[in-house]
Amino acid sequence: MDLQTTTYIVVGLSFALYIGIAIWARAGSTSEFYVAGGGVHPITNGMATAADWMSAASFISMAGLISNMGYGGGLFLMGWTGGYVLLAMLLAPYLRKFGKFTVPQFIGDRFYSQSARTVAVICLLIASITYIIGQMTGVGVAFSRFLGVSSATGIYVGMAIVFAYAVFGGMKGITYTQVAQYIVLIIAYTVPAVFISLQLTGNPLPQLGLGSDMAGTSVPLLAKLDSVVQELGFDKYTTAVPGSKLNMFLYTLSLMIGTAGLPHVIMRFFTVPSVKDARASAGWALVFIALLYTVAPAVAAMAKMNLIRTINPGIVMQNADPYGPDAAIKYDERPDWMKRWEATGLLKFEDKNGDGRIQYYNDKTKNADVKAKAEAAGWKGNELNVNADIMVMANPEIALLPNWVIALVAAGGLAAALSTAAGLLMAISSAVSHDLIKGVFKPDISEKGELMAGKVSMAVAIVVAGWLGLNPPGFAAGTVALAFGIAASSLFPAIMMGIFSKKMNKEGAMAGMLSGLFVTLFYVFAHKGLFFIKGTEYTGLIGGPNSFFGVTPEAFGAVGAAVNFIVAYLVDKVTKEPPEHIQHMVESVRVPRGSSIITGAH
């Protein structure tokens, strides 16, 4: 059976499973729509949380980024995983004990202000909509590559699938669909990794294969990879740190606290019956997340090795001269997987010296020896541009694995993108229907009316998300990192102060959220040159790229969070203390005891 047919069957079966679950798990009340009735088992919730949190960025992009960056790419592993630990230990149990449906509801009640609730909704919507752009774009890329349809068609299909189980099932439908999506994505991620680890090292466990010798040699895989990439002018794979150490630290911190502040992940802890179950589901989620995250470094290194071995086969196994006359393969003899990915635009070749071969090396290297060898060989610069996002998706093809494995990866990538998109849409829908419509504009709305408002909000959110996926804004390339930065600079400090500072008042919380959000967005957009003066794009508004001590926009969320904390503290000191009953409530939330079943009551 050919690859196209196999992919249609595997992806079609996974979609049929999701729709079947949606029909079974229809939401009949606001409690089922917002928090799946509050009775989800901790193991089930842990698996759903893992799927909700491990988006297309984790499944598709993370290993590719590590593959390109080497050791420095570990900041994504440390930031995202560390952030989840922070969420599980410091936020989730307390928020669950508070017993509300949403993050803005917690902020509104804790800071005794509908204005604070509205500000939290604004922050949530900006972070969630920004994040969802990347998910919908990832759906379009996966469909266009593996199912032979346009990216636009892929996004339409993805919208329809999410609509089927999110609008009718709400959190209940999303929860059980995410369990199925986790199973699909973890199998899709680990099965190819096992095959490739066996090929390269003879060890079936990728985690151990990463530290093993290459098959048939006494040379460790990582040592060989270090040697190979240095020969081609790249930094040493196992020690390379991109940019400054300050930027790497702030980037990791931004991802960490951004993860802890993501509302769609926090909402998952409102679906379990008690605080004890919230802690247990957090532990299970870490187990399920670790199954993918411990494999990712191996996938990254092995994908890098396979890519170089394909383009420059002699250097990997035969210690050949990487700049010899036959070092690079002829473009006309490139493998089929390269032809397929060229059609997506994510892999590009430019024959700069006209020799018909593919020269792949770091032409910007500071290594004089590498430059001299390349010039002596007649190379005129790097000729192959490989998007980091294709490394995981193309890895099974590069390794010549069976068609069913390649199809499985397609299904896994789509499961990862759709599961997170559904969680984000749930957060957006609940913010609009529960926090704005019921909480602010129409408090006396009936449960039936609120349920309908939630479903309509979800449908509108899906349309908006699809439109943004079809027409991504100019800053879309950094949308995932930007979403974490927004959550880090706006919501995370407010939640932390709401739990651990009984003296923090509504004025301080609102001022902190708005200042953190503004500073982060200002730095990002000013850095991107999106401010205009007399019709001319002006990029020097803040002193040029990375003007704040070399910090990149993706890492600036941590700075925004610091601004949030500082402004909140200063405003709090010159304004009135919270009422006594609010301070007592904060103290009671921190008492480590169980809580009753969720009612969503104000």
Coordinates of C-alpha atoms in Angstrom, one line a residue:
M1 CA 0.0 0.0 0.0
D2 CA 1.4 3.4 -1.0
L3 CA 2.2 6.1 1.6
Q4 CA -0.7 8.4 0.6
T5 CA -3.3 5.7 1.1
T6 CA -1.8 4.5 4.3
T7 CA -1.7 8.0 5.7
Y8 CA -5.4 8.6 4.8
I9 CA -6.4 5.4 6.6
V10 CA -4.4 6.0 9.8
V11 CA -5.4 9.7 10.1
G12 CA -9.0 8.9 9.1
L13 CA -9.2 6.2 11.9
S14 CA -7.9 8.6 14.5
F15 CA -10.4 11.3 13.5
A16 CA -13.2 8.7 13.6
L17 CA -12.1 7.9 17.1
Y18 CA -12.3 11.5 18.2
I19 CA -15.7 12.1 16.7
G20 CA -17.0 8.8 18.3
I21 CA -15.8 10.0 21.7
A22 CA -17.5 13.4 21.2
I23 CA -20.8 11.8 20.5
W24 CA -20.5 9.7 23.6
A25 CA -19.3 12.5 25.9
R26 CA -21.8 15.3 25.1
A27 CA -22.0 18.0 27.8
G28 CA -25.5 18.5 29.3
S29 CA -24.7 21.1 31.9
T30 CA -22.4 24.1 32.5
S31 CA -20.4 22.0 35.0
E32 CA -19.8 19.3 32.3
F33 CA -19.1 22.0 29.7
Y34 CA -16.5 23.9 31.8
V35 CA -14.9 21.3 34.0
A36 CA -16.3 17.9 32.8
G37 CA -18.5 17.7 35.8
G38 CA -15.5 17.9 38.2
G39 CA -15.3 14.1 38.5
V40 CA -12.5 13.1 36.2
H41 CA -10.2 10.4 37.5
P42 CA -6.6 11.6 38.3
I43 CA -5.0 9.2 35.8
T44 CA -7.4 10.2 33.1
N45 CA -6.9 13.8 33.9
G46 CA -3.1 13.4 33.9
M47 CA -3.2 11.9 30.4
A48 CA -5.5 14.6 29.2
T49 CA -3.3 17.3 30.7
A50 CA -0.3 15.8 29.0
A51 CA -2.0 16.0 25.7
D52 CA -3.4 19.5 26.4
W53 CA 0.1 20.7 27.3
M54 CA 2.2 18.9 24.7
S55 CA 1.2 20.9 21.6
A56 CA 2.5 20.9 18.1
A57 CA 5.5 22.8 19.6
S58 CA 6.4 19.8 21.8
F59 CA 5.7 17.2 19.2
I60 CA 6.9 18.8 16.0
S61 CA 9.1 21.8 16.9
M62 CA 11.0 20.9 20.1
A63 CA 13.2 18.1 18.8
G64 CA 13.8 20.2 15.7
L65 CA 15.0 23.2 17.7
I66 CA 17.2 21.0 19.9
S67 CA 18.6 19.4 16.7
N68 CA 19.5 22.8 15.3
M69 CA 20.7 24.4 18.5
G70 CA 22.4 21.4 20.2
Y71 CA 22.9 21.6 23.9
G72 CA 21.4 25.1 24.0
G73 CA 18.1 23.7 22.8
G74 CA 17.8 22.1 26.3
L75 CA 16.2 25.4 27.4
F76 CA 12.9 24.2 25.9
L77 CA 13.1 21.0 27.9
M78 CA 14.0 22.7 31.1
G79 CA 11.6 25.6 30.6
W80 CA 8.5 23.7 29.7
T81 CA 9.1 20.8 32.1
G82 CA 10.2 23.0 35.0
G83 CA 7.2 25.2 34.4
Y84 CA 4.9 22.2 34.7
V85 CA 6.5 21.3 38.0
L86 CA 6.0 24.9 39.2
L87 CA 2.4 24.7 38.2
A88 CA 1.9 21.3 39.9
M89 CA 3.6 22.3 43.1
L90 CA 2.6 26.0 43.7
L91 CA -0.6 26.7 41.8
A92 CA -2.8 23.8 40.8
P93 CA -3.7 22.4 44.3
Y94 CA -4.6 25.9 45.6
L95 CA -6.5 26.9 42.5
R96 CA -8.4 23.6 42.7
K97 CA -9.2 24.3 46.4
F98 CA -10.6 27.7 45.5
G99 CA -13.3 25.7 43.5
K100 CA -13.9 27.9 40.5
F101 CA -14.3 27.2 36.8
T102 CA -11.7 29.6 35.3
V103 CA -8.5 31.6 36.0
P104 CA -10.3 35.0 35.5
Q105 CA -13.0 33.9 38.0
F106 CA -10.2 33.2 40.5
I107 CA -8.6 36.5 39.9
G108 CA -12.0 38.4 40.0
D109 CA -13.0 36.8 43.3
R110 CA -9.6 36.9 44.9
F111 CA -9.1 40.5 44.1
Y112 CA -12.8 41.3 44.8
S113 CA -13.2 43.2 41.5
Q114 CA -15.0 42.6 38.2
S115 CA -12.5 45.0 36.7
A116 CA -9.7 42.7 37.7
R117 CA -11.6 39.8 36.2
T118 CA -12.0 41.7 33.0
V119 CA -8.3 42.5 32.8
A120 CA -7.5 38.8 33.4
V121 CA -9.9 37.9 30.5
I122 CA -8.1 40.3 28.2
C123 CA -4.7 38.8 29.1
L124 CA -6.1 35.3 28.7
L125 CA -7.5 36.0 25.3
I126 CA -4.3 37.6 24.0
A127 CA -2.2 34.7 25.2
S128 CA -4.6 32.0 24.0
I129 CA -5.3 33.5 20.6
T130 CA -1.6 34.1 20.0
Y131 CA -0.8 30.5 21.0
I132 CA -3.6 29.0 18.8
I133 CA -2.2 30.5 15.7
G134 CA 0.8 28.1 15.8
Q135 CA -1.5 25.1 16.4
M136 CA -3.7 25.9 13.4
T137 CA -0.7 26.6 11.2
G138 CA 0.8 23.3 12.3
V139 CA -2.4 21.5 11.3
G140 CA -2.2 23.1 7.9
V141 CA 1.4 22.1 7.4
A142 CA 0.8 18.5 8.4
F143 CA -2.2 18.1 6.2
S144 CA -0.5 19.7 3.2
R145 CA 2.5 17.4 3.5
F146 CA 1.0 14.1 4.4
L147 CA -2.5 14.2 2.9
G148 CA -1.7 16.0 -0.4
V149 CA -4.2 18.8 0.1
S150 CA -3.6 22.5 0.5
S151 CA -2.7 24.1 3.9
A152 CA -6.0 25.9 3.8
T153 CA -8.0 22.7 3.2
G154 CA -6.1 21.1 6.1
I155 CA -7.1 24.0 8.4
Y156 CA -10.7 23.7 7.4
V157 CA -10.7 20.0 8.2
G158 CA -9.0 20.6 11.5
M159 CA -11.6 23.2 12.4
A160 CA -14.4 20.8 11.6
I161 CA -12.9 18.0 13.8
V162 CA -12.4 20.3 16.7
F163 CA -15.9 21.7 16.3
A164 CA -17.4 18.2 16.4
Y165 CA -16.0 17.4 19.8
A166 CA -15.4 20.7 21.5
V167 CA -18.6 22.6 20.8
F168 CA -20.9 19.7 21.7
G169 CA -18.8 18.0 24.4
G170 CA -17.2 21.0 26.0
M171 CA -14.5 20.1 28.6
K172 CA -16.1 16.7 29.0
G173 CA -15.7 15.8 25.3
I174 CA -12.3 17.5 25.1
T175 CA -11.0 15.5 28.2
Y176 CA -11.8 12.1 26.8
T177 CA -10.7 13.0 23.3
Q178 CA -7.4 14.3 24.7
V179 CA -6.9 10.9 26.3
A180 CA -7.2 9.3 22.9
Q181 CA -5.0 12.0 21.3
Y182 CA -2.3 11.4 24.0
I183 CA -2.2 7.7 23.1
V184 CA -2.0 8.5 19.4
L185 CA 0.8 11.1 19.8
I186 CA 2.9 9.1 22.3
I187 CA 2.9 6.0 20.1
A188 CA 3.6 8.1 17.0
Y189 CA 6.5 9.8 18.7
T190 CA 8.2 6.7 20.3
V191 CA 7.7 4.0 17.6
P192 CA 9.9 5.8 15.0
A193 CA 12.4 6.7 17.7
V194 CA 12.8 3.0 18.6
F195 CA 13.3 2.1 15.0
I196 CA 15.9 4.8 14.4
S197 CA 17.7 4.1 17.7
L198 CA 18.0 0.5 16.6
Q199 CA 19.4 1.5 13.2
L200 CA 22.0 3.9 14.6
T201 CA 23.0 2.3 17.8
G202 CA 21.5 -1.2 18.1
N203 CA 19.7 -0.1 21.3
P204 CA 15.9 -0.1 21.2
L205 CA 15.5 2.5 24.0
P206 CA 16.2 5.9 22.5
Q207 CA 17.0 7.4 25.9
L208 CA 19.8 4.8 26.2
G209 CA 20.7 4.9 22.5
L210 CA 21.6 8.6 22.8
G211 CA 24.5 7.6 25.1
S212 CA 25.4 4.4 23.2
D213 CA 28.1 3.7 20.6
M214 CA 27.1 3.9 16.9
A215 CA 26.3 0.5 15.5
G216 CA 29.4 -1.5 14.4
T217 CA 31.8 1.0 16.0
S218 CA 33.3 1.9 19.4
V219 CA 32.5 5.6 18.9
P220 CA 29.6 7.1 21.0
L221 CA 26.8 8.6 19.0
L222 CA 27.2 12.1 20.6
A223 CA 31.0 12.1 20.1
K224 CA 30.5 11.3 16.5
L225 CA 27.9 13.9 16.1
D226 CA 30.2 16.5 17.7
S227 CA 32.9 15.6 15.3
V228 CA 30.7 15.7 12.3
V229 CA 29.0 19.1 13.0
Q230 CA 32.4 20.7 13.8
E231 CA 33.8 19.4 10.5
L232 CA 31.0 21.2 8.8
G233 CA 31.6 24.5 10.7
F234 CA 28.8 24.2 13.2
D235 CA 29.3 24.7 17.0
K236 CA 30.0 21.6 19.1
Y237 CA 26.6 19.9 19.5
T238 CA 27.0 18.9 23.2
T239 CA 28.2 22.3 24.5
A240 CA 26.8 25.0 22.1
V241 CA 24.9 27.8 23.9
P242 CA 23.0 30.2 21.6
G243 CA 23.4 33.9 22.4
S244 CA 24.4 35.1 25.9
K245 CA 24.0 33.1 29.1
L246 CA 21.7 35.9 30.4
N247 CA 19.4 35.5 27.4
M248 CA 19.4 31.7 27.8
F249 CA 18.5 32.0 31.5
L250 CA 15.7 34.5 30.9
Y251 CA 14.4 32.4 28.0
T252 CA 14.2 29.3 30.2
L253 CA 12.6 31.3 33.0
S254 CA 10.1 32.9 30.6
L255 CA 9.1 29.4 29.3
M256 CA 8.9 28.1 32.9
I257 CA 6.6 30.7 34.4
G258 CA 4.7 31.1 31.1
T259 CA 3.9 27.4 31.3
A260 CA 2.7 27.8 34.9
G261 CA 0.5 30.7 33.8
L262 CA -1.2 29.1 30.8
P263 CA -4.9 29.2 31.5
H264 CA -5.9 26.2 29.3
V265 CA -3.5 24.0 31.3
I266 CA -4.6 25.4 34.7
M267 CA -8.2 24.6 33.8
R268 CA -7.5 20.9 33.7
F269 CA -7.0 20.9 37.4
F270 CA -10.5 22.2 38.0
T271 CA -11.9 18.9 36.5
V272 CA -10.9 16.6 39.4
P273 CA -13.0 16.0 42.5
S274 CA -10.5 17.2 45.2
V275 CA -7.2 18.9 46.0
K276 CA -5.7 15.4 46.6
D277 CA -6.8 14.4 43.1
A278 CA -5.4 17.6 41.7
R279 CA -2.0 16.7 43.1
A280 CA -2.3 13.1 42.0
S281 CA -3.2 14.1 38.4
A282 CA -0.3 16.5 38.3
G283 CA 2.0 13.6 39.2
W284 CA 0.5 11.4 36.5
A285 CA 0.7 14.1 34.0
L286 CA 4.5 14.4 34.7
V287 CA 4.9 10.7 34.1
F288 CA 3.0 10.9 30.8
I289 CA 4.9 14.0 29.7
A290 CA 8.3 12.4 30.6
L291 CA 7.6 9.6 28.2
L292 CA 7.9 12.1 25.3
Y293 CA 10.3 14.6 26.8
T294 CA 13.0 12.0 27.7
V295 CA 12.8 10.8 24.1
A296 CA 13.1 14.2 22.5
P297 CA 16.8 14.7 22.9
A298 CA 17.5 11.3 21.3
V299 CA 15.2 12.1 18.4
A300 CA 16.9 15.5 17.9
A301 CA 20.5 14.1 17.8
M302 CA 19.5 11.1 15.6
A303 CA 17.6 13.3 13.2
K304 CA 20.6 15.6 12.9
M305 CA 22.9 12.6 12.3
N306 CA 20.5 11.1 9.7
L307 CA 20.2 14.4 7.8
I308 CA 23.9 14.9 7.5
R309 CA 24.5 11.2 6.6
T310 CA 21.9 11.6 3.8
I311 CA 23.5 14.7 2.3
N312 CA 27.1 14.0 3.1
P313 CA 27.2 10.2 3.5
G314 CA 30.9 9.7 3.6
I315 CA 31.6 11.9 6.6
V316 CA 29.4 9.9 9.1
M317 CA 30.4 6.3 8.7
Q318 CA 33.6 6.5 6.6
N319 CA 35.5 9.5 8.0
A320 CA 35.7 10.9 4.5
D321 CA 36.8 14.4 3.7
P322 CA 33.6 16.5 4.0
Y323 CA 34.9 18.9 1.3
G324 CA 36.1 16.3 -1.1
P325 CA 35.0 16.3 -4.8
D326 CA 32.3 13.7 -4.1
A327 CA 31.4 14.7 -0.5
A328 CA 28.0 16.1 -1.3
I329 CA 25.2 14.2 -3.1
K330 CA 24.0 15.3 -6.5
Y331 CA 20.8 17.3 -6.4
D332 CA 19.3 15.2 -9.2
E333 CA 20.0 12.1 -7.1
R334 CA 18.4 13.5 -3.9
P335 CA 16.1 11.0 -2.1
D336 CA 12.3 11.1 -2.5
W337 CA 11.7 12.5 1.0
M338 CA 13.6 15.7 0.0
K339 CA 11.4 16.1 -3.0
R340 CA 8.3 15.7 -1.0
W341 CA 9.3 18.3 1.6
E342 CA 10.5 20.7 -1.0
A343 CA 6.9 20.9 -2.2
T344 CA 5.9 22.3 1.2
G345 CA 8.5 25.1 1.1
L346 CA 10.1 24.0 4.4
L347 CA 13.1 22.6 2.7
K348 CA 14.9 24.7 0.0
F349 CA 17.9 24.2 -2.2
E350 CA 19.9 26.9 -4.1
D351 CA 22.8 25.8 -6.3
K352 CA 25.2 28.7 -5.5
N353 CA 28.3 27.3 -7.3
G354 CA 26.5 25.6 -10.1
D355 CA 28.0 22.2 -9.5
G356 CA 24.7 20.3 -9.1
R357 CA 25.6 19.1 -5.7
I358 CA 24.1 19.9 -2.3
Q359 CA 26.6 21.8 -0.1
Y360 CA 25.3 21.8 3.5
Y361 CA 27.6 23.5 6.1
N362 CA 27.9 26.6 8.2
D363 CA 29.1 29.3 5.8
K364 CA 29.1 31.9 8.6
T365 CA 31.5 29.9 10.8
K366 CA 34.4 31.7 12.4
N367 CA 36.6 28.6 12.0
A368 CA 39.3 29.7 9.5
D369 CA 40.2 26.0 8.7
V370 CA 36.6 25.2 7.7
K371 CA 36.4 28.3 5.6
A372 CA 39.6 27.5 3.8
K373 CA 38.5 23.9 3.0
A374 CA 35.2 25.1 1.7
E375 CA 36.8 27.8 -0.5
A376 CA 39.4 25.3 -1.8
A377 CA 36.6 22.9 -2.7
G378 CA 34.8 25.7 -4.7
W379 CA 31.9 26.0 -2.3
K380 CA 30.1 29.4 -2.4
G381 CA 28.0 29.1 0.7
N382 CA 25.4 26.9 2.3
E383 CA 22.9 25.7 -0.3
L384 CA 20.3 23.8 1.8
N385 CA 17.8 25.5 4.1
V386 CA 16.1 23.0 6.4
N387 CA 13.2 24.3 8.6
A388 CA 13.5 23.0 12.1
D389 CA 9.9 21.9 12.1
I390 CA 10.4 19.2 9.6
M391 CA 13.0 17.2 11.6
V392 CA 10.5 15.1 13.6
M393 CA 8.0 14.8 10.8
A394 CA 10.6 13.9 8.2
N395 CA 12.8 11.7 10.4
P396 CA 11.0 8.4 9.6
E397 CA 11.3 9.2 5.9
I398 CA 15.0 10.0 6.1
A399 CA 15.5 6.7 7.9
L400 CA 13.5 4.8 5.3
L401 CA 11.0 3.4 7.8
P402 CA 7.8 1.6 6.7
N403 CA 4.9 3.7 5.4
W404 CA 2.7 2.9 8.4
V405 CA 5.3 4.5 10.7
I406 CA 5.4 7.6 8.6
A407 CA 1.6 7.7 8.6
L408 CA 1.6 7.3 12.3
V409 CA 3.8 10.4 12.7
A410 CA 1.3 12.4 10.7
A411 CA -1.5 11.3 12.9
G412 CA 0.5 12.1 16.0
G413 CA 1.4 15.6 14.8
L414 CA -2.2 16.3 14.1
A415 CA -3.3 14.9 17.5
A416 CA -0.8 17.1 19.3
A417 CA -1.9 20.3 17.5
L418 CA -5.7 19.5 17.8
S419 CA -5.5 18.6 21.5
T420 CA -3.9 21.8 22.5
A421 CA -6.1 23.8 20.1
A422 CA -9.2 22.3 21.8
G423 CA -7.8 23.2 25.2
L424 CA -7.1 26.8 24.2
L425 CA -10.5 27.1 22.6
M426 CA -12.1 25.9 25.8
A427 CA -10.2 28.6 27.8
I428 CA -11.3 31.3 25.3
S429 CA -14.9 30.1 25.3
S430 CA -15.2 29.9 29.1
A431 CA -13.6 33.4 29.5
V432 CA -16.2 34.9 27.2
S433 CA -19.3 33.0 28.3
H434 CA -18.6 32.4 32.0
D435 CA -16.4 35.4 32.9
L436 CA -17.7 38.2 30.6
I437 CA -21.3 37.2 29.8
K438 CA -22.3 35.7 33.2
G439 CA -19.7 37.3 35.4
V440 CA -19.9 40.9 34.1
F441 CA -22.7 41.6 31.6
K442 CA -25.6 39.3 32.5
P443 CA -25.2 37.7 36.0
D444 CA -28.8 36.4 36.1
I445 CA -28.4 34.3 32.9
S446 CA -29.9 30.8 33.2
E447 CA -27.7 27.7 33.2
K448 CA -29.2 26.7 29.8
G449 CA -28.5 30.2 28.5
E450 CA -25.0 30.1 29.7
L451 CA -24.4 26.7 28.2
M452 CA -25.6 28.0 24.9
A453 CA -23.4 31.1 25.2
G454 CA -20.5 28.8 25.9
K455 CA -21.1 26.7 22.8
V456 CA -21.6 29.8 20.6
S457 CA -18.4 31.4 22.0
M458 CA -16.6 28.1 21.2
A459 CA -17.9 28.1 17.6
V460 CA -16.9 31.8 17.1
A461 CA -13.5 31.1 18.6
I462 CA -12.9 28.2 16.2
V463 CA -13.8 30.4 13.2
V464 CA -11.4 33.2 14.5
A465 CA -8.6 30.6 15.1
G466 CA -9.1 29.2 11.7
W467 CA -9.0 32.6 10.1
L468 CA -5.7 33.4 12.0
G469 CA -4.3 30.1 10.9
L470 CA -5.2 31.0 7.3
N471 CA -4.0 34.6 7.6
P472 CA -1.3 34.6 10.3
P473 CA 0.0 38.0 11.3
G474 CA 3.5 39.2 10.6
F475 CA 4.8 38.1 14.0
A476 CA 3.5 34.5 13.6
A477 CA 7.0 33.0 13.5
G478 CA 7.4 33.6 17.2
T479 CA 3.8 33.1 18.3
V480 CA 4.3 30.1 20.6
A481 CA 7.2 31.8 22.5
L482 CA 5.2 35.1 22.5
A483 CA 2.2 33.3 24.1
F484 CA 4.4 32.0 26.9
G485 CA 5.8 35.5 27.4
I486 CA 2.4 37.0 27.6
A487 CA 1.2 34.4 30.2
A488 CA 4.4 34.8 32.1
S489 CA 4.2 38.6 32.3
S490 CA 0.5 39.0 33.0
L491 CA -1.3 36.0 34.5
F492 CA 1.4 34.1 36.4
P493 CA 2.4 37.0 38.8
A494 CA -1.3 37.7 39.5
I495 CA -2.1 34.1 40.4
M496 CA 1.1 33.8 42.5
M497 CA 0.3 37.0 44.5
G498 CA -3.3 36.0 44.7
I499 CA -2.4 32.7 46.5
F500 CA 0.7 33.7 48.5
S501 CA 0.1 37.3 49.4
K502 CA -3.0 38.0 51.4
K503 CA -2.2 41.7 51.5
M504 CA -2.1 42.1 47.7
N505 CA -5.1 44.3 46.7
K506 CA -7.1 44.7 43.5
E507 CA -5.3 48.0 42.5
G508 CA -1.9 46.3 42.7
A509 CA -3.0 43.2 40.8
M510 CA -4.6 45.1 37.9
A511 CA -1.7 47.6 37.6
G512 CA 0.8 44.7 37.6
M513 CA -1.1 42.7 35.0
L514 CA -1.5 45.6 32.6
S515 CA 2.1 46.9 33.0
G516 CA 3.6 43.4 32.5
L517 CA 1.5 42.8 29.4
F518 CA 2.2 46.3 28.0
V519 CA 6.0 46.1 28.5
T520 CA 6.2 42.7 26.9
L521 CA 4.1 43.5 23.9
F522 CA 5.9 46.8 23.5
Y523 CA 9.3 45.1 23.4
V524 CA 8.1 42.5 21.0
F525 CA 6.4 44.8 18.5
A526 CA 9.0 47.6 18.8
H527 CA 11.7 45.0 18.2
K528 CA 9.9 43.6 15.2
G529 CA 9.7 47.2 13.7
L530 CA 5.9 47.3 13.7
F531 CA 5.6 50.9 14.8
F532 CA 5.3 53.4 11.9
I533 CA 6.2 57.1 11.8
K534 CA 5.0 59.1 8.8
G535 CA 4.3 55.9 6.8
T536 CA 7.9 54.6 7.2
E537 CA 8.7 51.5 9.2
Y538 CA 10.8 52.5 12.2
T539 CA 12.9 49.8 13.8
G540 CA 15.0 52.0 16.2
L541 CA 12.3 52.7 18.7
I542 CA 14.0 50.9 21.5
G543 CA 17.5 51.0 20.2
G544 CA 17.6 48.1 17.7
P545 CA 17.3 44.3 17.9
N546 CA 17.7 42.8 21.4
S547 CA 18.5 46.2 22.8
F548 CA 17.7 45.3 26.4
F549 CA 21.0 43.6 27.4
G550 CA 20.9 41.3 24.4
V551 CA 17.5 39.8 25.5
T552 CA 15.5 38.4 22.6
P553 CA 11.7 39.1 22.4
E554 CA 11.0 35.4 23.1
A555 CA 12.9 35.7 26.4
F556 CA 11.4 39.0 27.5
G557 CA 8.4 37.5 29.3
A558 CA 10.5 37.0 32.4
V559 CA 11.4 40.7 32.4
G560 CA 7.7 41.5 32.0
A561 CA 6.9 39.3 34.9
A562 CA 9.5 41.2 37.1
V563 CA 7.9 44.5 36.0
N564 CA 4.5 43.0 37.0
F565 CA 5.6 42.0 40.5
I566 CA 7.4 45.4 41.1
V567 CA 4.5 47.6 39.9
A568 CA 2.0 45.5 41.8
Y569 CA 4.0 45.8 45.0
L570 CA 4.5 49.6 44.7
V571 CA 0.8 50.2 43.9
D572 CA -0.3 48.0 46.7
K573 CA 1.8 50.0 49.2
V574 CA 0.0 53.2 48.4
T575 CA -3.5 51.9 48.2
K576 CA -6.0 50.3 50.6
E577 CA -5.5 46.8 52.0
P578 CA -7.9 44.0 50.9
P579 CA -11.0 43.5 53.1
E580 CA -10.6 41.2 56.1
H581 CA -12.8 38.4 54.6
I582 CA -10.6 38.3 51.5
Q583 CA -7.4 37.9 53.6
H584 CA -9.1 35.1 55.6
M585 CA -10.1 33.4 52.4
V586 CA -6.5 33.5 51.1
E587 CA -5.3 31.9 54.3
S588 CA -7.9 29.2 54.1
V589 CA -7.0 28.4 50.5
R590 CA -3.5 27.7 51.6
V591 CA -4.5 25.2 54.3
P592 CA -3.6 21.8 52.9
R593 CA -6.9 20.0 53.2
G594 CA -9.4 18.5 50.7
S595 CA -12.2 20.5 49.1
S596 CA -15.7 19.7 48.1
I597 CA -17.0 18.9 44.7
I598 CA -16.9 21.9 42.3
T599 CA -20.1 23.9 42.0
G600 CA -18.8 26.9 40.2
A601 CA -20.7 29.1 42.7
H602 CA -19.6 32.7 43.2

